[in-house]
Coordinates of C-alpha atoms and ligand atoms in Angstrom, one line a residue:
M750 CA 93.2 -62.8 59.5
S751 CA 95.5 -60.7 61.2
V752 CA 94.9 -56.8 61.5
N753 CA 97.6 -56.1 59.0
E754 CA 96.1 -58.4 56.3
S755 CA 92.7 -56.9 57.0
L756 CA 94.1 -53.2 56.7
L757 CA 95.9 -54.3 53.4
R758 CA 92.5 -54.9 51.6
N759 CA 91.4 -51.1 52.2
C760 CA 91.6 -48.8 49.4
Y761 CA 92.9 -45.3 49.9
H762 CA 92.3 -42.0 48.2
P763 CA 94.4 -39.6 49.9
A764 CA 93.2 -36.1 50.4
N765 CA 96.0 -33.2 49.7
A766 CA 95.7 -32.1 53.3
S767 CA 95.3 -33.6 56.7
H768 CA 91.8 -34.1 58.1
I769 CA 93.6 -34.1 61.5
E770 CA 95.5 -31.3 63.5
L771 CA 97.3 -31.7 66.7
H772 CA 97.7 -29.1 69.2
A773 CA 101.3 -27.6 68.9
Q774 CA 102.4 -28.0 72.4
L775 CA 101.5 -31.7 73.5
T776 CA 102.8 -33.5 76.7
D777 CA 104.6 -36.7 76.3
E778 CA 101.6 -38.5 77.7
Q779 CA 99.5 -37.2 75.0
Y780 CA 101.9 -38.2 72.5
A781 CA 102.3 -41.6 73.9
L782 CA 98.5 -42.0 74.2
L783 CA 98.0 -41.0 70.4
E784 CA 100.6 -43.4 69.2
K785 CA 99.1 -46.3 71.2
I786 CA 95.4 -46.0 70.5
C787 CA 95.5 -45.2 66.7
P788 CA 95.1 -48.7 65.2
A789 CA 96.5 -47.7 61.9
G790 CA 99.8 -45.8 63.3
V791 CA 98.8 -42.7 62.1
F792 CA 100.8 -41.0 64.9
Q793 CA 104.6 -41.4 64.8
R794 CA 107.2 -39.8 66.8
Q795 CA 110.1 -38.5 64.9
A796 CA 113.8 -38.9 66.3
N797 CA 113.6 -34.9 67.3
G798 CA 110.5 -35.8 69.5
Q799 CA 107.7 -34.1 66.9
I800 CA 105.1 -36.1 66.0
S801 CA 104.1 -36.6 62.5
V802 CA 100.5 -37.4 61.4
H803 CA 100.2 -39.8 58.5
F804 CA 96.7 -38.9 57.7
Q805 CA 96.9 -40.8 54.6
G806 CA 96.5 -44.2 56.4
C807 CA 93.8 -43.0 58.7
L808 CA 90.6 -45.5 59.2
E809 CA 88.3 -42.6 60.1
C810 CA 87.5 -44.5 63.3
G811 CA 87.6 -41.4 65.8
C812 CA 89.3 -43.2 68.6
C813 CA 91.7 -40.4 68.8
R814 CA 89.5 -38.0 68.7
R815 CA 87.2 -39.6 71.7
V816 CA 90.3 -40.7 73.5
A817 CA 92.7 -38.0 73.3
G818 CA 89.8 -35.1 73.2
D819 CA 89.9 -31.4 72.2
E820 CA 93.0 -30.8 74.6
A821 CA 95.3 -33.0 72.1
I822 CA 93.4 -32.4 68.9
T823 CA 92.3 -29.2 67.4
T824 CA 90.7 -30.3 64.4
W825 CA 89.3 -33.6 63.4
R826 CA 86.8 -33.9 60.2
F827 CA 86.2 -36.5 57.7
P828 CA 88.3 -36.2 54.4
P829 CA 86.6 -34.2 51.7
S830 CA 84.1 -36.1 49.4
G831 CA 85.9 -39.0 47.3
A832 CA 88.9 -39.1 49.5
G833 CA 89.8 -41.0 52.4
I834 CA 89.4 -44.6 52.9
H835 CA 87.2 -46.9 51.3
L836 CA 86.5 -50.0 53.3
R837 CA 86.6 -53.9 51.8
Y838 CA 85.2 -56.6 53.5
G839 CA 85.4 -60.5 53.2
Ligands
SF4_1105 S1 90.6 -41.8 63.3 FE1 91.3 -43.6 63.8 S2 92.9 -44.3 62.5 FE2 92.3 -42.3 62.2 S3 94.2 -41.0 63.2 FE3 92.4 -41.4 64.7 S4 92.7 -43.4 65.7 FE4 93.8 -43.3 63.7

């Protein structure tokens, strides 16, 4: 099973607001790192150079928080109870 096929099995209940917030001024290297490490493609650079946070697809794995650190991510918390990802196996 491919990663995309596995991701399609998950069930998402998006919250109304993002549980991830980035610093306003990130370097190109920080943007590139976030785009590269997120397995769900949550961080996507727009044509104007800004990065969008598609938090609705977050796997809550914490990789971005651990790798990019507080220098890039100002807030990372789990979505409110009942929201976020519901993992399905098998
Ligand atoms: S917690 Fe994981 S899935 Fe969510 S944005 Fe960070 S790296 Fe991506």
